[in-house]
Amino acid sequence: MSNRKNILYLFDVDGTLTKPRQVISEDLKSFLLDKVKPNVSIGLVSGSDYVKIVEQMSGVEVANQFDYVFCENGVVQYRQGKLISTQSILNYIGEETLQKVINFALGYMSKLQLPAKRGNFIEFRSSMINICPVGRSCSQAERDEFSRYDSEHKIRAKFVEALQKEFDSNLIFALGGQISVDVFPAGWDKTYCLGHVENEKFSEIHFFGDKTMPGGNDYEIYNDPRTIGHKVTSPDDTKEQLKQCLNIE
C-alpha cells in the first residue's frame, strides 16, 4: 500500500455502505477493497458495536481489511480485530444519571402508540445508550414500517426534543440509524474518532455519511473543519461519489 495517497476516507455504515442493519453488497465490498483501498486509507465509524459492524461487513475477514474500525463513534477502537482502546459511559456519567435517562426514556416510550412494538427498547453500550421506540427485536418489515411512520410523524425527533428539555447539555441526543436515538456525553459523537488518527498526519480526511442533518449522528463529523464531508443517500450513491472523488471506475 506504499503508493497510497496520505488521505483517509471514513465511512458511516448504515445507509452509507449498507442498507440499515443489512450486509454490505458483494459489489460495493469488492469496489472498496479492490479499487478504493489501493488509493487511500479506509476506515469505518459507526454508532454500532463491533459485533454488529462485523456482521454488516459480512464477516471479520472483511472488517479487518479496513485500516480503522471505530465502533460506538470511535469511543471503542479496533484494528485488525484487536481492541485498541475503549471508554465507559457508566464511569463517565455515573449510575444515578444513567438510570434517570433510562427511566425517563422508558416512561416516554410507554405512552407512544406505534404501528408495532417489540422488545429490547434500551441497549446499553460501552459508549452510549441506544433507545429504540419500536424495539430492536422488531422484524425487518416492522423496522421499515416504523421508519416510514417516523418520517411522517417525527416520533424520534420529538423524543429527542423531550430528552433535551429534561437533561442538561452534558448529554447529547441524536437520531441513530433508522429506528433509534443515541445518547452519549458531549464530545462523544463521531468526531471522537478523529483524535485516534491525529498522529497519522493525513493531508485530508474525507467522511461519507447519510445522517448529516442537525440532530443526525453524522452531523458533527460531517461539519468538522478537520474533515471534508460527503452527504450520501444510499450505498449506490456512495459508490458513485467515490468514483468521482478518485476518478476510477
Tab-separated table of C-alpha atoms in Angstrom:
chain	number	residue	atom	x	y	z
A	1	MET	CA	0.000	0.000	0.000
A	2	SER	CA	3.075	2.248	-0.251
A	3	ASN	CA	1.648	4.021	-3.315
A	4	ARG	CA	-1.442	5.157	-1.467
A	5	LYS	CA	-2.068	8.862	-1.015
A	6	ASN	CA	-1.748	10.222	2.515
A	7	ILE	CA	-5.537	10.534	2.678
A	8	LEU	CA	-8.139	8.836	4.867
A	9	TYR	CA	-11.685	8.018	3.780
A	10	LEU	CA	-14.023	7.356	6.712
A	11	PHE	CA	-17.411	5.740	6.170
A	12	ASP	CA	-20.567	5.580	8.199
A	13	VAL	CA	-22.150	2.100	7.864
A	14	ASP	CA	-25.983	2.176	7.982
A	15	GLY	CA	-27.376	3.997	4.961
A	16	THR	CA	-23.882	4.671	3.602
A	17	LEU	CA	-22.215	1.313	2.950
A	18	THR	CA	-25.257	-0.846	3.672
A	19	LYS	CA	-28.993	-0.580	3.829
A	20	PRO	CA	-29.978	-0.147	7.508
A	21	ARG	CA	-28.850	-3.209	9.505
A	22	GLN	CA	-28.199	-5.138	6.289
A	23	VAL	CA	-24.992	-6.705	4.967
A	24	ILE	CA	-22.764	-4.867	2.505
A	25	SER	CA	-23.261	-5.939	-1.107
A	26	GLU	CA	-20.565	-8.010	-2.801
A	27	ASP	CA	-20.266	-5.306	-5.452
A	28	LEU	CA	-19.577	-2.456	-3.024
A	29	LYS	CA	-17.329	-4.610	-0.837
A	30	SER	CA	-15.137	-5.502	-3.817
A	31	PHE	CA	-15.124	-1.914	-5.020
A	32	LEU	CA	-13.922	-0.592	-1.639
A	33	LEU	CA	-11.206	-3.195	-1.145
A	34	ASP	CA	-10.014	-3.563	-4.738
A	35	LYS	CA	-10.457	-0.034	-6.081
A	36	VAL	CA	-10.566	2.433	-3.167
A	37	LYS	CA	-8.127	0.919	-0.655
A	38	PRO	CA	-5.178	0.838	-3.090
A	39	ASN	CA	-5.525	4.635	-3.397
A	40	VAL	CA	-6.307	5.835	0.141
A	41	SER	CA	-6.581	4.566	3.710
A	42	ILE	CA	-10.122	3.499	4.624
A	43	GLY	CA	-11.975	3.308	7.932
A	44	LEU	CA	-15.404	2.652	9.400
A	45	VAL	CA	-17.025	4.854	12.040
A	46	SER	CA	-20.376	3.715	13.386
A	47	GLY	CA	-22.551	4.090	16.452
A	48	SER	CA	-22.909	0.305	16.495
A	49	ASP	CA	-20.735	-2.101	18.454
A	50	TYR	CA	-18.020	-4.302	16.925
A	51	VAL	CA	-20.229	-7.382	16.594
A	52	LYS	CA	-22.832	-5.519	14.536
A	53	ILE	CA	-20.205	-3.867	12.326
A	54	VAL	CA	-18.538	-7.216	11.596
A	55	GLU	CA	-21.931	-8.694	10.762
A	56	GLN	CA	-22.739	-5.877	8.340
A	57	MET	CA	-19.331	-6.154	6.680
A	58	SER	CA	-20.119	-9.860	6.028
A	59	GLY	CA	-17.503	-11.147	8.448
A	60	VAL	CA	-14.410	-10.363	10.451
A	61	GLU	CA	-12.116	-11.042	7.479
A	62	VAL	CA	-13.657	-8.129	5.579
A	63	ALA	CA	-13.828	-5.803	8.597
A	64	ASN	CA	-10.140	-6.432	9.268
A	65	GLN	CA	-9.216	-5.206	5.797
A	66	PHE	CA	-10.274	-1.689	6.750
A	67	ASP	CA	-7.369	0.282	8.196
A	68	TYR	CA	-9.552	1.562	11.052
A	69	VAL	CA	-12.735	0.287	12.677
A	70	PHE	CA	-14.192	2.875	15.041
A	71	CYS	CA	-17.140	1.402	16.934
A	72	GLU	CA	-19.606	3.389	19.017
A	73	ASN	CA	-18.447	6.657	17.411
A	74	GLY	CA	-14.796	5.743	17.973
A	75	VAL	CA	-15.035	5.512	21.743
A	76	VAL	CA	-14.299	1.827	21.135
A	77	GLN	CA	-11.442	1.335	18.665
A	78	TYR	CA	-10.417	-1.861	16.863
A	79	ARG	CA	-7.636	-2.508	14.402
A	80	GLN	CA	-7.307	-5.853	12.651
A	81	GLY	CA	-9.693	-7.420	15.125
A	82	LYS	CA	-7.820	-6.225	18.210
A	83	LEU	CA	-9.320	-3.865	20.783
A	84	ILE	CA	-7.033	-0.839	20.985
A	85	SER	CA	-8.929	1.465	23.334
A	86	THR	CA	-12.316	1.946	24.966
A	87	GLN	CA	-14.174	4.277	27.301
A	88	SER	CA	-17.219	3.700	29.528
A	89	ILE	CA	-20.296	5.911	29.619
A	90	LEU	CA	-21.154	4.430	33.017
A	91	ASN	CA	-17.861	5.597	34.513
A	92	TYR	CA	-18.224	8.977	32.844
A	93	ILE	CA	-21.784	9.973	33.827
A	94	GLY	CA	-22.395	7.685	36.824
A	95	GLU	CA	-25.146	5.241	37.744
A	96	GLU	CA	-27.586	7.872	39.020
A	97	THR	CA	-27.681	9.870	35.783
A	98	LEU	CA	-27.703	6.701	33.721
A	99	GLN	CA	-30.801	5.426	35.493
A	100	LYS	CA	-32.539	8.796	35.225
A	101	VAL	CA	-32.111	8.715	31.443
A	102	ILE	CA	-33.290	5.114	31.179
A	103	ASN	CA	-36.301	5.671	33.447
A	104	PHE	CA	-37.357	8.816	31.582
A	105	ALA	CA	-36.974	7.083	28.212
A	106	LEU	CA	-38.984	4.046	29.268
A	107	GLY	CA	-41.726	6.280	30.673
A	108	TYR	CA	-41.873	8.353	27.498
A	109	MET	CA	-41.972	5.318	25.215
A	110	SER	CA	-44.703	3.672	27.283
A	111	LYS	CA	-47.073	6.415	26.140
A	112	LEU	CA	-46.317	6.069	22.426
A	113	GLN	CA	-48.812	4.340	20.159
A	114	LEU	CA	-46.922	2.929	17.160
A	115	PRO	CA	-47.697	0.542	14.303
A	116	ALA	CA	-45.768	-2.124	16.263
A	117	LYS	CA	-43.804	-2.503	19.497
A	118	ARG	CA	-41.486	-5.400	20.209
A	119	GLY	CA	-38.614	-5.955	22.667
A	120	ASN	CA	-35.170	-4.543	23.518
A	121	PHE	CA	-36.109	-0.870	23.814
A	122	ILE	CA	-32.907	0.117	25.648
A	123	GLU	CA	-29.491	-1.161	24.599
A	124	PHE	CA	-26.591	-0.305	26.888
A	125	ARG	CA	-23.271	0.009	25.053
A	126	SER	CA	-19.806	0.939	26.269
A	127	SER	CA	-20.023	4.488	24.961
A	128	MET	CA	-23.736	5.219	24.704
A	129	ILE	CA	-27.304	4.282	25.425
A	130	ASN	CA	-29.305	3.304	22.350
A	131	ILE	CA	-33.047	3.917	22.733
A	132	CYS	CA	-35.447	2.319	20.281
A	133	PRO	CA	-39.188	3.127	20.403
A	134	VAL	CA	-40.196	0.169	18.210
A	135	GLY	CA	-37.778	-2.226	19.939
A	136	ARG	CA	-34.588	-3.582	18.358
A	137	SER	CA	-36.041	-7.105	18.185
A	138	CYS	CA	-38.515	-5.972	15.524
A	139	SER	CA	-38.523	-7.714	12.151
A	140	GLN	CA	-37.144	-6.030	9.038
A	141	ALA	CA	-40.690	-5.375	7.832
A	142	GLU	CA	-41.604	-3.789	11.190
A	143	ARG	CA	-38.380	-1.751	11.100
A	144	ASP	CA	-39.257	-0.402	7.657
A	145	GLU	CA	-42.842	0.286	8.739
A	146	PHE	CA	-41.648	2.261	11.758
A	147	SER	CA	-39.182	4.206	9.611
A	148	ARG	CA	-41.997	5.303	7.290
A	149	TYR	CA	-44.213	6.170	10.262
A	150	ASP	CA	-41.363	8.102	11.893
A	151	SER	CA	-40.718	10.075	8.708
A	152	GLU	CA	-44.318	11.233	8.740
A	153	HIS	CA	-44.920	11.720	12.468
A	154	LYS	CA	-41.382	12.677	13.643
A	155	ILE	CA	-41.544	10.256	16.592
A	156	ARG	CA	-37.786	10.266	17.207
A	157	ALA	CA	-37.328	13.996	16.610
A	158	LYS	CA	-39.989	14.773	19.210
A	159	PHE	CA	-38.403	12.224	21.552
A	160	VAL	CA	-35.032	13.974	21.178
A	161	GLU	CA	-36.645	17.331	21.994
A	162	ALA	CA	-38.185	15.876	25.157
A	163	LEU	CA	-34.862	14.366	26.236
A	164	GLN	CA	-33.013	17.624	25.594
A	165	LYS	CA	-35.547	19.516	27.673
A	166	GLU	CA	-35.290	17.040	30.543
A	167	PHE	CA	-31.488	16.718	30.756
A	168	ASP	CA	-28.552	19.137	30.726
A	169	SER	CA	-26.208	19.916	27.876
A	170	ASN	CA	-23.564	17.439	29.063
A	171	LEU	CA	-25.530	14.750	27.248
A	172	ILE	CA	-26.183	14.622	23.518
A	173	PHE	CA	-29.278	13.030	21.976
A	174	ALA	CA	-29.066	12.187	18.264
A	175	LEU	CA	-31.032	10.206	15.704
A	176	GLY	CA	-29.256	6.871	15.342
A	177	GLY	CA	-29.593	4.752	12.237
A	178	GLN	CA	-33.114	4.035	11.031
A	179	ILE	CA	-35.113	3.427	14.219
A	180	SER	CA	-33.327	4.671	17.332
A	181	VAL	CA	-31.931	7.555	19.370
A	182	ASP	CA	-28.315	7.587	20.602
A	183	VAL	CA	-27.458	9.104	23.981
A	184	PHE	CA	-23.829	9.936	24.769
A	185	PRO	CA	-21.698	12.517	26.609
A	186	ALA	CA	-20.944	15.783	24.822
A	187	GLY	CA	-17.901	15.277	22.619
A	188	TRP	CA	-18.523	11.553	22.226
A	189	ASP	CA	-20.068	11.973	18.776
A	190	LYS	CA	-18.287	10.637	15.681
A	191	THR	CA	-15.670	13.406	15.860
A	192	TYR	CA	-14.246	11.406	18.785
A	193	CYS	CA	-12.606	9.046	16.293
A	194	LEU	CA	-10.584	11.862	14.739
A	195	GLY	CA	-8.421	12.025	17.850
A	196	HIS	CA	-7.225	8.498	17.148
A	197	VAL	CA	-5.696	9.480	13.801
A	198	GLU	CA	-4.198	12.865	14.703
A	199	ASN	CA	-0.677	11.462	14.811
A	200	GLU	CA	-1.060	9.914	11.358
A	201	LYS	CA	-0.863	13.428	9.842
A	202	PHE	CA	-3.236	12.735	6.971
A	203	SER	CA	-3.261	15.547	4.431
A	204	GLU	CA	-7.025	15.071	4.039
A	205	ILE	CA	-9.743	13.188	5.897
A	206	HIS	CA	-12.970	12.594	3.984
A	207	PHE	CA	-16.172	11.455	5.677
A	208	PHE	CA	-19.121	9.828	3.902
A	209	GLY	CA	-22.462	9.661	5.736
A	210	ASP	CA	-26.209	9.938	5.289
A	211	LYS	CA	-27.435	11.372	8.636
A	212	THR	CA	-25.730	14.740	8.160
A	213	MET	CA	-28.671	16.980	9.088
A	214	PRO	CA	-28.811	18.694	12.529
A	215	GLY	CA	-29.789	16.016	15.030
A	216	GLY	CA	-28.376	13.223	12.860
A	217	ASN	CA	-25.452	11.195	14.208
A	218	ASP	CA	-23.232	12.136	11.245
A	219	TYR	CA	-23.816	15.875	11.630
A	220	GLU	CA	-20.800	16.765	13.800
A	221	ILE	CA	-18.130	14.871	11.878
A	222	TYR	CA	-19.602	15.924	8.520
A	223	ASN	CA	-19.273	19.583	9.544
A	224	ASP	CA	-15.989	19.286	11.446
A	225	PRO	CA	-13.229	21.520	9.995
A	226	ARG	CA	-10.840	18.545	10.077
A	227	THR	CA	-12.919	16.623	7.532
A	228	ILE	CA	-14.215	17.019	4.005
A	229	GLY	CA	-17.841	15.941	4.266
A	230	HIS	CA	-19.767	13.998	1.645
A	231	LYS	CA	-23.520	13.595	2.100
A	232	VAL	CA	-24.783	10.366	0.543
A	233	THR	CA	-28.276	8.982	0.075
A	234	SER	CA	-27.549	5.250	-0.308
A	235	PRO	CA	-24.733	2.715	-0.785
A	236	ASP	CA	-25.084	3.146	-4.550
A	237	ASP	CA	-24.671	6.905	-4.169
A	238	THR	CA	-21.579	6.326	-2.008
A	239	LYS	CA	-20.028	4.262	-4.796
A	240	GLU	CA	-20.799	6.904	-7.414
A	241	GLN	CA	-19.307	9.683	-5.284
A	242	LEU	CA	-16.185	7.585	-4.679
A	243	LYS	CA	-15.756	7.115	-8.408
A	244	GLN	CA	-15.859	10.881	-8.870
A	245	CYS	CA	-13.511	11.618	-5.961
A	246	LEU	CA	-10.871	9.119	-7.071
A	247	ASN	CA	-11.540	9.243	-10.792
A	248	ILE	CA	-11.929	5.470	-11.003
A	249	GLU	CA	-14.461	3.059	-12.497
